[in-house]
Structure formats: structure tokens, C-alpha cells
Amino acid sequence: MTRRPHFRWRIQGFTPHATERQIDRMWEVVLLGAAVLLFGIHLGDVPLRDWDEGTVAQVAREIWRDPQSWLHPTLHGMPYTNKPPLVHGLIALAYQFGGVTESMARLPGALLTALSVPLVYGIGRELWHRRSISIFAAFVYLTWLPVVRHGRLAMLDGAVLCFWTLLVWCSLRSRRDLRYTLGLGVAFGLICLTKGVLLGGLLGSIVIGFLLWDTPRLLQSAWFWGGLMLGSFPAVGWYAAQFQHYGLAFWNGNLLSQSAERVWSSVENHGGPPWYYLLELLKYGFPGLVFVPEGFRTAWLERNLSWAKLLLVWGSVYFAAISVMGTKLPWYVLPLYPALALLCGVSIDGFWRDSTFWGMPDTSPKPYPKVWLGIFGVLALVGWGASLVLARQYFLKMPTVDANLVLALLTLALTMTLVVFLMLQRDAQMVVVLVWGSYLSMLLFVTSSQWVWEVNEDYAVKPVAAMIREATDAPVLHTSHPYDRPSLNFYADRPVYSTSLQGLRSQWNETSNPCLLLDRLALKALLLSKADALDRAEGWYLLCRHEHPNLDRFVEHLEIDRPKI
């Protein structure tokens, strides 16, 4: 009897379905573990930064103090209708278990961003049979500086990345399993409960546009629209509750001034030219941005395939939408990074050779593009130069430089140098070196004190806030600082409003028990009478009006010439 020939599944590039799923689960666990470590380590070592972090953390604290206010949150006792409270509620839950700290404020967003990494891998597995593309894309996404930084902050954008990648993944799965349309609806609703219906509508239109081009039959299915509406029901319920409670005030505050108005005008002076986000990508997108043009070229050549249709619609529609908006903020570009990472995966895989199990190059591999070689060479030189400069500052005991930041730059410079050497050798292992070196560099960077570099752009708020808490019980303060600082409001646990000199004088003369936070110039200019100077910190003076003033000691310290009477 002739023996049936044994079919060598693995040599042919195929494995049984169960084994494929096990390998995918293994990679998802590895990616999730690496992401949780990178996004979760040392979250509380740096103070909260101004604007979104301070505001989100304060709203969450008020929900934590009064859990019944989760449906109608407040900010310093006033109705907060800027954004839906989903992430704020998650942070309040973290406060319940870990206390009101920076790490607990940042933990929910960091974990949600970490979940988006295996979701990017899952999107790749839905688009390509080759697993290597998905792996490369996930690691590029994991080590991209804007994703890491904003994903670790107490902001809403890490959650948006998670829910957006979930929406795309469910959309791809629903093409062959209509049960995933419910997940599609849930993800859409979560986006609306995180940043509002404007962003939900934009991202939803990208999915609809892709399906209209790739799988139009799905849009004719009652299951699709039923799952979308059923999953979106919680978001619809929340918006209905706000209209019932606030009426037209919610329409004006949330849907107009904080959402639609950002399309045609610059809200709070956050504007920029149409090429604003292109500059943001050029500033913070390297080294991953090196691979995007080749991936885009491949997508255009293969635009009749599903993966190319998705990435072309995703990238072009979203980038065009945020570029024409009147309001421009750096984190608006974040939902574009998963698409760019997938394009990078396509580009890298085109040069990856897996003729052996370990992925060694072929005997005659094609050379890497000279543009890649040049850019990585420049990055290596910049890395070594910056490392030397920061190392010198570190040994001179400069407070803004620590050892981990120097080590991060040294690791990055060494990685770029090795990548250049391996590219000259036409060695595909340069991908492994690039991925591992970028991850290690990013890990060292987030353990430094400079990963939130914005906190060094102004005075340190924690000493000033501690002075306010210890010196006065005044519920509201006014300051001569040119703009409000939500981080100061959070740490002081009360609002501190930026006020002009004339407004400060009026507050002092016309209100009872006023308290002012003044810098030296304002203190010299105002010369307030009947003032009790309570304390000073970081160059800021806390003055309140009491019966027995003692401002003279500060006047003498500042050498102010009092007018003669």
C-alpha cells in the first residue's frame, strides 16, 4: 500500500486554523503586555499639565466626591458640558481605589491606549494573510512618540484611539459575521460618549465611506443598521438626558461652542495654517514616518484591494477634515496614527525576507532606499549630538535633565547607528533592531522627568497650590497670571481666575474678603491697602484682606518707593 505523502503545512506558509488562532492570541498577549508596561510605568512621577489634564482630573474628582453627579458633571460647582463624562467617570472610579493622585488620573486613559495596540494588530490580521505586516504595524504604533505621550496623559484621546481601532476592527469583522455590527455600534457610541458626536460623525463617515467602496452589500443589511443603533443607545440616552436637564444651554455649550464652532473658527485662539498637522507629523513622526511614503505608494498601486481602500479613505478623509478645521490642536491628529502604522507595516514587510525561520535575508536582497539610509543617518547624528549636550547638562547638575533622559537619547542614537550599518549590509534584521531599540528608548524616556515637558514652560504649580491650601480657605482666588492654569485649580482644589490689573483692583476694593495671587510686578503696580500678605512660593505672593495688614515686609523686600503724603 502506497503511503499518502505528508503535506508540509508550515513550509507552504499555512497552518491549521486552530494553530493560527493560538499564534494570534500569543502575539496579542505579547503586544498588550509590552503596551501596558510602556503606558503604565511611572505615571505619577510628573505633575498634571495645564488645560485638558487639569480639567479632566478636576471633573473626575467632583464625580468621585458626589457619585450621583456622574450624569450631569460639574467643574468647580458649575455645570460641565464641554465633553461627555465617560473617561471622567472611569478616572473617578480609579480615585475610589487608589486615591486622588496623578497616577490614578492617568491610569484609565493609559490602559485604554494600551488596548489599542493589539487592536491595531487585529486590524492588520483582518486585512492581510501575512502576519508579519500586522506585527510590524503594531510595533511601529506602539513606539510612536505622540501616541505614547498623549496616551499616558489624563486626557480623552487615548480612549478615542481605543474605541476608534475597535470600531474599525468590528467593521472589518462584520463583513463576514454580522454579529460584530453590535460591537461596531458600541464602539461608535463610546466615541460619542468620549469626545462628542462631531468626532463620532467624522470617524463613522470614514467607516461608511470604506464600506460603500469595498462592501456596499453590508450597508443594505438590516443587521448592520440595527446593530449600529442598538450599540449607540447609551450615547443617545445620555444626550437626551442632557437636553432634558439643561435645555438649549446644552445645545449652545456642547454641540455649538465646543464642537461645531471648532470647525469654522479658532476656539480659544488655537488656530493654525492648513499645513499645521503636516508640520506636527514632521516634528514628532520619525522614525516611523520614514516608511509611510512607500506604504502609501503601495496602497495606491493596489487600491482595488480592501486594505488599500481602508487606509486611503481613512488617511485622506481624516487628514483633510482636521486640516480645514479652524481650531487646531496637536492631539487632533492622533486617530491618524493607526492608519500610518499600517502603511508602515506594508512598507517594512516589502523588505523583510523570511526564507528561513529566523527571517534572515535572501542571498541577494534588494538594497534599501537611499532616502531611508539618509534619514536614519541624520537621526543617528542628531541623537549622538543631543546625547552629548544633555550629558554635559546632566553633569552640570541642571534640574531639567535626568539620567534616564540621557540614557534614552543614547539608546536611540545607538539604535539609529546600528540600523544604518545593517541597511548598508542589506540585512533585514535592521527591523528587529529598530523595533527593540525604539521600544527601549521610549521606555527610558517615559521613566524620565521630562516626558511631559510642558510642565517646565511655566512656574511649578504644586508649591503654589500647597501655599494656597495651607494659608486660606477662600473658595475663589484671582491672579495676575496672563491665563488660567487648570492644573493649579486642581492642586489648589479651587478656581484661580486670571484677571487684569484693573480687575484685580476692583476685586480688592469691591468684594468682601478677597484673596489675590500676584507676581512681583503686579504687587509693585497695585500697592494694595489693608492687605495681609500670607505667604509666597515660586515668586508668587498670596494676599488677602484682613484687619491687621502686614504687607510692609513685602514692600520693603521689593524695595518699593512708597509715595510721600
Coordinates of C-alpha atoms in Angstrom, one line a residue, residues 6 24 89 125 196 204 239 331 365 373 385 407 464 470 472 481 486 501 526 531-532 543 545 552 558 564:
H6 CA 2.7 14.2 4.1
D24 CA -2.5 35.3 17.1
G89 CA -16.2 58.6 35.3
R125 CA -4.9 40.4 10.6
G196 CA -18.9 64.1 21.3
G204 CA -18.3 57.0 11.4
Y239 CA -27.6 63.2 25.1
W331 CA -3.7 65.7 19.7
P365 CA 18.3 41.0 -1.2
L373 CA 19.5 55.4 4.7
G385 CA 24.7 65.3 19.3
L407 CA 20.2 57.1 28.5
V464 CA 1.9 77.4 44.9
E470 CA -2.5 75.9 53.8
T472 CA -6.5 80.4 53.2
H481 CA -1.0 85.4 35.6
P486 CA -6.3 74.3 35.3
L501 CA -4.7 94.6 36.9
L526 CA -1.2 97.6 42.7
A531 CA -3.6 93.7 52.9
D532 CA -2.3 90.7 54.9
L543 CA -2.5 88.4 49.7
R545 CA -7.6 91.5 53.2
D552 CA 5.0 96.3 54.7
L558 CA 10.7 94.6 46.9
K564 CA 5.1 110.6 50.3

